[in-house]
Amino acid sequence: MRKFNIRKVLDGLTAVSSSSSASSSSQQQQSGNRESDIPETLQSEHFQLCKTVRHGFPYQPSALAFDPVQKILAIGTQTGALRLFGRPGVECYCQHDSEAAVIQLQFLINEGALVSALADDTLHLWNLRQKRPAILHSLKFNRERQRSTQKQTEKEAGIRLDKWITFCHLPFQSKWLYVGTERGNIHIVNVESFTLSGYVIMWNKAIELSSKSHPGPVVHISDNPMDEGKLLIGYESGTVVLWDLKSKKADYRYTHDEAIHSVAWHHEGKQFICSHSDGTLTIWNIKSPAKPLQTITPHGKQLKDGKKPEPCKPILKVEYKTARAGEPFIILSGGLSYDTVGRRPCLTVMHGKSTAVLEMDYSIVDFLTLCETPYPNDFQEPYAVVVLLEKDLVVIDLAQNGYPIFENPYPLNIHESPVTCCEYFADCPADLIPALYSVGARQKRQGYSKKEWPISGGNWGSVTQSYPEIIITGHADGSIKFWDASAITLQVLYKLKTAKVFEKSRSKDDRPNTDIVDEDPYAIQIISWCLESRMLCIAGVSAHVIIYRFSKQEVTTEVIPMLEVRLLYEINDIDSPDGEQAPPLPTPGTGSNPQSIAPQSHPSTSSSSSDGLRDNVPCLKIKSSPLKQSAGYQIELVIQLVWVSGEPPQQITSLAVNSAYGLVVFGNCNGTAMVDYLQKTVLLNLGTIELYGSNDPYRREPRSPRKSRQPSGGLCDINEGTTVPEDRCKSPTSDQHTRSPRSGSPNNSDDDDQKMNNFIEKVKTKGRKFSKMVANDIDIFYFSAKMSRKLSLPTELKPDLDVRDNSFSRSRSSSVTSIDKESREAISALHFCETFTRKADTSPSPCLWVGTTLGTVLVIVLNLPPGGEQRLSQPVIVSPSGTILRLKGAILRMAFLDTTGSLVPPAREPWREHNVSEDKDEKDKSKKRRPVSVSPSSSSQEISENQYAVICSEKQAKVISLPSQNCIHKQNITETSFVLRGDIVALSNSSCLACFCANGHIMTFSLPSLRPLLDVYYLPLTNMRIARTFCFTNNGQASYLVSPTEIQRITYSQETCENLQEMLGELFTPVETPEAPNRGFFKGLFGGGAQSLDREELFGESASGKASRSLAQHIPGPGGIEGVKGSASGVIGELARARIALDERGQKLGELDERTAAMLSSADSFSKHAHEMMMKYKDKKWYQF
């Protein structure tokens, strides 16, 4: 018998360990050397952050102006924003620093300038002759000292007083701006120097001396079209004054009982019209101040016996426009009768004896009539009306019968339904935008005006980007819009309505009780899009997933293919020692053959179990009738999560689709499910903990399932090996809808029933709160470092958080008990790829990488059948790889690099038309259809080459070498905040990681070394809208929803920033001012024409003196020459500055040459005269002088 020598055993173990450590260190060194050979071309100088353009409707509009010569429209908002519109594609966004509301805008017509009046008592002069308008001058008014005791008390109490500036008027071709105030006084501003004149019209001199009451704020100022020396002043109380500027006194005073809202002149200057608060219009003759010439109640009911009509709502604005041929136009807003309850806001057009009432979808903010001439003393010839609504811009054609509207070419309908998610794709396939445009052109509405869009000023930029860009927006009503975002413009391409596949309830009472949200059950949450194959997959708020295939042919689907998935998993409390054993894996049965599972057209399961709980019921009901699908995106498969034993399905938190594999995968806080959309089968349906197998780092033990719950299957334990039988790799979907529902005890007490009812109500309440959070874009949230730490912890370790915070951390749970007691590890990232799944792999293979909210990355291997017919008949085998990677914080994004540092794209197949005839399909099958494609980089790799996995979480990023799974680079992105969005993008023939943090920082890192390249404080997270819609894309582009109605695009590429000035359009273009109307011989002879006024003589400093310095403060703006020179950037700007400097130097040298020549000439002349005088007096004696 041999002796056992323990020393030899120990020596052997030591030798093995030393050799293994040496080999591992050598492998790491080799991989490190290999990694260091990867060239990184991106440097810090390649990055610069700047805003590019803003698209959409101006949020909360408040003011409107139009330049009739330049044909430019300006809109001001309540947040101090300024949007300028020219021809389609020419837009500009500006912002006042104070962010005070814009109360009025005035163009300096055909001068390339604009005056804005703000609610903070400031006037600003904007220079529009540059591509990015800037403020030339500002004037800050100090509130007048004459205040009543009540207003002084309000001021001392901290209550904000009304705006000081109430109305502004700038006559055509004048440099003197009239400014009316709330105290009833009128000041005059020189717009060239932006200084106040000493000429002031005081309210107490304008009204009757016998009047004992204040006339109120100034609501209107305008000069007589035929006499510039007469100024018409309207006061809110109902008094109108015709003021003589030369004599500085009132010629006439017109008094009415009702308050005045607006005043408008007839072009002949003999009549004017006023709109009042009782819904009446009064027409006055200027020489008959005693009573109005005519009183009109456009919408009042004419009573018998000569009584006055019933009062109506106030007419907020009226305009009086004349035409050479035909009756004048009286256009007004408001004035509806009080008994028209529920009627929409209206614009009324009165033309002769006809009255047209045009209903609007939203409240009217302001309107303007577009006329052929800018001169107020000529026939106006109106041709259109621009109506600014609360959420829309409408232009009405006045020249056609029925007053049709113009088709709006601007992207102002982004908010047609609230935006709930957004994705941005740059450098798209060249044929994608034309394909979407061709199917979207069939969706255009008819009945628009046939004339061209009347707002046609400005010119397009000289440089455009060479790559196509697409923005996709998902909306609360279930619609999806595709936008062409190329060349910093935005144009809608195609609109997809996902809700049409579901049955719609006619009223709230008819709504099924399975809804988990009260509002917007079809809202889009996540969009996954394959650009090459055009496969589209969306996840909705009602826990539904729809897969779409693009087709240019119209089809009718008799039965909509559908799958229902039960996705619920429970765990024992971590501190519970009495946990039951895990449920057994399913045994092979009748459901092993995927072909035996027929897709359902509508749910056939019962809506409740024997104990009254909802079970096996989806949230939405699919239409059972045939569905006609137009060309474009057509439904391939509908997947719905169902209620399980009274618990509603959880919101879907991640989604991915792969066209080459024919698979779609989605996950939530319960687990993940994988579906083969070609065979219409469920391949995987597991709880998150089941993905770990026995390697769960949190030691969570499965609890025995309820009787109604189907056993989870699809994966064997990670330690059982890598080969899995076919029947054990699929979830038993054949009996998914026919299992017996949960059986409860028939002798339940009343207390138990009451508790269960209370539980269901709590579930519904939680779902409603989340729905309102998705649809409402006004709620503002502030996230701090403390909240970041809360969101990164397991749920049972967190303190009580608001539902909105839970939804933000992607652990949306509508069950009270699950929030409080269970650890919800949600699936936060999914990525299909072809890479090395295990350390021992020698070649890449198809797989799925799964990231969770607890920072874990799991890898699932996909065994795909060959392409062609075998792909439709043989099952896809799914097995675990055993690979588990860990990061700090929830996983956000994953990508892969090859040995050159280039991004490895997922496998995909090119698009082909599926709706073709059988003969043609068979004929072209060999040409078009091919087996599953692998990425070029991975297929051409040798066995010795490896890949690099780039993983980004809320806290850090790692680069992991494959197949060794060594972490070669790690970067802690943030410690005190967390990453909201991280994307691995391509830029300048390289790639980088771009991150947007909750603390407002935008950062980029090189790949694979994760060197910081850019760190700029840009935008703090103030609400969920920004977090939900912010996205990076290739070529240094990014976008987000800056307001509920606007998309802001930014760039972090230095090259784009340099070319931006040339890409932007020009607002101002040199245009000759139309000639003034001809006065005619007799009018010129007898003085019947318009009379001009020398305003400089009246308002200049020599005549009126200086204004009080305490009244207003002049502030030079950054838009002057020095500001323009200082702010210009880029190569073109540098060349322009150099050219200007050379021109100035040359000019100065030329002036110096001229002066030198003049001095030489003068010297010659002096010398000549001196010589002549010398010769003259040469021979004379002194006494001869």
XYZ file of C-alpha atoms in Angstrom, residues 35-36 38-40 42 897 950 957-959 968-971 991 1005-1013:
25
model
C -5.765 47.175 -26.440
C -3.064 49.813 -26.372
C -6.096 50.512 -30.844
C -5.772 54.034 -32.247
C -7.991 56.657 -30.661
C -10.920 61.546 -30.963
C -16.085 47.180 -30.356
C -18.706 48.713 -23.475
C -18.674 52.705 -17.410
C -16.523 49.669 -18.061
C -14.739 48.260 -21.077
C -9.390 46.703 -19.006
C -10.825 50.177 -18.393
C -13.209 51.619 -15.834
C -14.501 55.152 -15.411
C -16.691 56.089 -31.475
C -15.450 59.564 -23.113
C -13.101 58.012 -25.622
C -13.307 54.327 -26.476
C -11.954 51.986 -25.431
C -9.787 53.885 -22.918
C -12.705 55.911 -21.437
C -10.634 59.090 -21.336
C -12.787 62.150 -20.502
C -13.083 64.314 -23.604
